[in-house]
Amino acid sequence: GDLLLAVRLLHEKTRGKTSAWAPYLAALPVDLSDSPVLWTATDVTELLVGVLMGDDALSLRRSIDSSFSLLSSVCFKTMPETFPPDIFTDEAFRWAVATILSRGIPSSSISGVDAALGLLLVPGLDCANHDDGVRLQFAAGAHGGVALVADRSYAAGDQVFTTYGPKSNAQMLLSMGFTRKDNRHPFNSADITLSLPPDDDLRSSKIAVLQQRGLAPSMRFRLPASESLLRRGLSISYPP
């Protein structure tokens, strides 16, 4: 769904001023250089050295490039009239994906909307900055729109904040291109990988026991920065 939205975003750009979304497209930032999605492999290696998120960034970049290659061979190159080659470039496709990751609102967070739709671009609401203290709600509005249900009173001229969810700094940087200043914020965490040694004499038996419990011989765990959360134990992030 997110990749199709990226294609739609670029397709609307081909329509120029005739697109019903032209004002919105014109307002989207062109420079997303803070997003690791647009960093080179050298940048990721140098800037995220020793951080597991560096592997995540490289993996995401490879996935995006692989998707573009597939779409290019199946659609873009075979239908250049519909997908102009000067617009549907690998760089533009990465920009579109980075735009969606940084501005998209999960459909699962919008009451009354199909959660399977994935990330949605909602003009206006996607301009709100993040605040961990906000407790607002999104709901399906009239005429296919989305309503923002505020958790406080706002005066004219006040900045309206939203929340991007309880994400760690690593997750924020990878998706949105920014981090909190407070590295000890309760939502922050560091991922560590624990693996069975390859020369373990009981490796086969241990793998069998782990598999019985739905675990793998190499697992990635999220280590929370909050001491109170850490006391509850590690949470499984995902296999490396």
Coordinates of C-alpha atoms in Angstrom, one line a residue:
G1 CA 0.0 0.0 0.0
D2 CA 2.8 2.5 0.9
L3 CA 4.6 1.8 -2.4
L4 CA 1.4 2.3 -4.4
L5 CA 0.9 5.6 -2.6
A6 CA 4.4 6.6 -3.6
V7 CA 3.5 5.8 -7.2
R8 CA 0.3 7.8 -6.9
L9 CA 2.2 10.7 -5.4
L10 CA 4.6 10.9 -8.4
H11 CA 1.7 10.4 -10.8
E12 CA 0.0 13.4 -9.4
K13 CA 3.2 15.4 -9.9
T14 CA 3.1 14.5 -13.7
R15 CA -0.3 16.3 -13.9
G16 CA 1.2 19.5 -12.7
K17 CA -1.4 22.3 -12.1
T18 CA -4.2 20.1 -13.4
S19 CA -3.9 17.8 -10.4
A20 CA -6.5 18.3 -7.8
W21 CA -3.7 17.9 -5.3
A22 CA -1.4 20.6 -6.9
P23 CA -1.5 23.0 -3.9
Y24 CA -0.7 20.1 -1.5
L25 CA 2.2 18.8 -3.8
A26 CA 3.6 22.3 -4.0
A27 CA 3.7 22.5 -0.2
L28 CA 5.6 19.3 0.3
P29 CA 9.3 19.7 1.2
V30 CA 11.7 19.0 -1.6
D31 CA 14.8 18.5 0.7
L32 CA 14.4 15.5 2.9
S33 CA 18.2 15.0 3.4
D34 CA 17.6 14.4 7.1
S35 CA 16.0 11.1 6.3
P36 CA 18.3 8.1 6.3
V37 CA 16.2 6.7 3.4
L38 CA 18.0 9.3 1.2
W39 CA 21.5 8.8 2.6
T40 CA 24.1 7.0 0.7
A41 CA 25.5 3.7 2.0
T42 CA 28.7 5.6 2.9
D43 CA 26.7 8.2 4.9
V44 CA 24.9 5.5 6.8
T45 CA 28.0 3.6 7.6
E46 CA 29.9 6.7 8.8
L47 CA 27.0 8.4 10.7
L48 CA 25.5 5.3 12.2
V49 CA 28.6 3.3 13.0
G50 CA 28.1 0.8 15.7
V51 CA 24.3 1.3 15.7
L52 CA 21.9 -1.4 14.7
M53 CA 19.7 1.2 13.1
G54 CA 22.4 1.5 10.4
D55 CA 21.6 -2.0 9.3
D56 CA 17.9 -1.0 9.3
A57 CA 18.6 2.0 7.1
L58 CA 20.6 0.0 4.6
S59 CA 18.0 -2.7 4.5
L60 CA 15.2 -0.2 4.0
R61 CA 17.1 1.5 1.2
R62 CA 17.7 -1.9 -0.5
S63 CA 14.0 -2.7 -0.2
I64 CA 13.0 0.6 -1.8
D65 CA 15.5 0.3 -4.6
S66 CA 14.4 -3.3 -5.2
S67 CA 10.8 -2.2 -5.4
F68 CA 11.6 0.6 -7.8
S69 CA 13.6 -1.8 -10.0
L70 CA 10.6 -4.2 -10.1
L71 CA 8.0 -1.4 -10.8
S72 CA 10.3 0.1 -13.4
S73 CA 10.6 -3.1 -15.4
V74 CA 6.9 -4.0 -15.1
C75 CA 5.3 -0.6 -15.4
F76 CA 7.5 2.5 -15.7
K77 CA 9.5 1.4 -18.7
T78 CA 6.7 -0.4 -20.5
M79 CA 4.3 2.6 -20.2
P80 CA 6.4 5.8 -20.5
E81 CA 3.3 7.8 -21.5
T82 CA 1.7 7.1 -18.1
F83 CA 5.0 7.1 -16.2
P84 CA 7.2 9.8 -17.7
P85 CA 10.9 8.7 -17.2
D86 CA 11.9 12.2 -16.2
I87 CA 9.6 12.0 -13.2
F88 CA 9.6 8.3 -12.3
T89 CA 13.3 8.1 -11.4
D90 CA 14.9 6.1 -8.6
E91 CA 15.8 9.4 -6.8
A92 CA 12.2 10.7 -7.1
F93 CA 10.8 7.3 -5.9
R94 CA 13.0 7.4 -2.8
W95 CA 11.8 10.9 -2.2
A96 CA 8.2 9.8 -2.4
V97 CA 8.7 7.0 0.0
A98 CA 10.6 9.2 2.4
T99 CA 7.7 11.7 2.2
I100 CA 5.2 9.1 3.1
L101 CA 7.3 7.7 5.9
S102 CA 7.8 11.1 7.4
R103 CA 4.3 12.5 7.0
G104 CA 2.0 9.4 6.7
I105 CA -0.6 8.7 9.3
P106 CA -1.2 5.0 10.0
S107 CA -4.8 4.1 9.0
S108 CA -4.9 1.9 12.1
S109 CA -4.8 5.1 14.2
I110 CA -7.9 6.5 12.6
S111 CA -11.2 5.4 14.0
G112 CA -13.6 4.2 11.3
V113 CA -10.9 3.6 8.7
D114 CA -9.7 0.2 7.4
A115 CA -6.5 -0.5 9.3
A116 CA -5.1 -2.5 6.3
L117 CA -4.7 0.6 4.2
G118 CA -1.4 1.4 5.8
L119 CA 0.0 4.9 5.8
L120 CA -2.2 7.7 4.5
L121 CA -1.3 11.2 3.5
V122 CA -3.7 13.6 5.0
P123 CA -3.2 17.2 3.8
G124 CA -3.2 19.7 6.7
L125 CA -3.0 17.2 9.5
D126 CA 0.4 16.0 8.3
C127 CA 1.8 19.5 8.9
A128 CA 1.4 19.1 12.7
N129 CA 4.6 18.7 14.7
H130 CA 5.2 15.9 17.2
D131 CA 4.7 16.2 21.0
D132 CA 5.0 13.1 23.2
G133 CA 2.6 14.7 25.7
V134 CA -0.3 14.9 23.2
R135 CA -3.2 12.4 23.6
L136 CA -5.4 13.2 20.6
Q137 CA -7.5 11.0 18.3
F138 CA -8.1 10.7 14.6
A139 CA -11.5 9.8 13.3
A140 CA -13.1 9.4 9.9
G141 CA -14.7 12.7 9.0
A142 CA -17.4 13.8 6.5
H143 CA -16.8 13.4 2.7
G144 CA -13.9 11.0 3.1
G145 CA -11.9 13.3 5.3
V146 CA -10.2 12.8 8.6
A147 CA -11.0 14.7 11.8
L148 CA -8.6 15.5 14.5
V149 CA -10.1 15.3 18.0
A150 CA -7.9 17.6 20.2
D151 CA -7.1 16.7 23.8
R152 CA -7.0 20.4 24.9
S153 CA -8.3 23.8 24.2
Y154 CA -6.5 25.9 21.6
A155 CA -6.6 29.6 21.2
A156 CA -6.3 31.3 17.8
G157 CA -2.7 31.3 16.7
D158 CA -1.6 28.4 18.9
Q159 CA 0.4 25.6 17.3
V160 CA -1.5 22.3 17.1
F161 CA 0.6 19.3 17.9
T162 CA 0.1 15.7 17.1
T163 CA 1.9 12.5 18.2
Y164 CA 3.8 10.1 16.0
G165 CA 3.4 7.4 18.6
P166 CA 5.6 5.9 21.3
K167 CA 8.7 5.6 19.0
S168 CA 12.3 5.5 20.0
N169 CA 14.8 8.0 18.7
A170 CA 16.1 5.3 16.2
Q171 CA 12.6 4.8 14.9
M172 CA 12.0 8.6 14.7
L173 CA 15.2 9.1 12.8
L174 CA 14.6 6.3 10.4
S175 CA 11.0 7.3 9.5
M176 CA 10.8 11.0 10.2
G177 CA 14.4 12.3 10.0
F178 CA 14.6 13.7 13.5
T179 CA 15.3 12.7 17.1
R180 CA 14.4 13.9 20.6
K181 CA 17.1 15.9 22.5
D182 CA 16.5 13.7 25.6
N183 CA 18.2 10.3 25.1
R184 CA 16.7 9.1 28.4
H185 CA 13.1 9.7 27.4
P186 CA 11.0 6.7 28.4
F187 CA 10.2 5.9 24.8
N188 CA 13.8 5.7 23.8
S189 CA 15.6 2.4 23.6
A190 CA 18.6 0.6 22.1
D191 CA 18.4 -2.6 20.2
I192 CA 20.8 -5.5 21.0
T193 CA 21.2 -8.8 19.2
L194 CA 21.6 -12.1 21.2
S195 CA 22.6 -15.2 19.3
L196 CA 23.6 -18.7 20.0
P197 CA 27.4 -19.2 19.4
P198 CA 28.0 -21.2 16.2
D199 CA 30.4 -23.5 18.0
D200 CA 28.0 -24.3 20.9
D201 CA 28.1 -28.1 21.5
L202 CA 24.4 -28.0 22.4
R203 CA 23.4 -25.6 19.6
S204 CA 21.0 -28.0 17.9
S205 CA 19.2 -28.9 21.1
K206 CA 19.0 -25.2 22.1
I207 CA 17.6 -24.3 18.7
A208 CA 14.9 -27.0 19.0
V209 CA 13.9 -25.6 22.4
L210 CA 13.8 -22.0 21.1
Q211 CA 11.7 -23.1 18.1
Q212 CA 9.2 -24.8 20.4
R213 CA 8.6 -21.4 22.0
G214 CA 8.5 -19.5 18.7
L215 CA 12.0 -18.1 19.0
A216 CA 15.0 -18.0 16.7
P217 CA 18.7 -18.8 17.4
S218 CA 19.4 -15.1 16.8
M219 CA 17.0 -12.5 18.1
R220 CA 16.9 -8.7 18.4
F221 CA 15.7 -7.2 21.7
R222 CA 14.7 -3.7 22.6
L223 CA 16.5 -2.3 25.6
P224 CA 14.4 0.6 27.0
A225 CA 16.1 3.7 28.3
S226 CA 13.6 4.0 31.1
E227 CA 14.7 2.1 34.3
S228 CA 11.2 1.3 35.3
L229 CA 10.5 -0.3 31.9
L230 CA 13.8 -2.1 31.9
R231 CA 12.8 -3.8 35.2
R232 CA 9.9 -5.4 33.3
G233 CA 12.3 -7.2 31.1
L234 CA 13.5 -7.0 27.5
S235 CA 10.9 -6.9 24.7
I236 CA 11.5 -8.7 21.4
S237 CA 12.0 -6.3 18.6
Y238 CA 12.3 -8.7 15.6
P239 CA 14.8 -11.2 14.1
P240 CA 18.0 -9.4 12.8

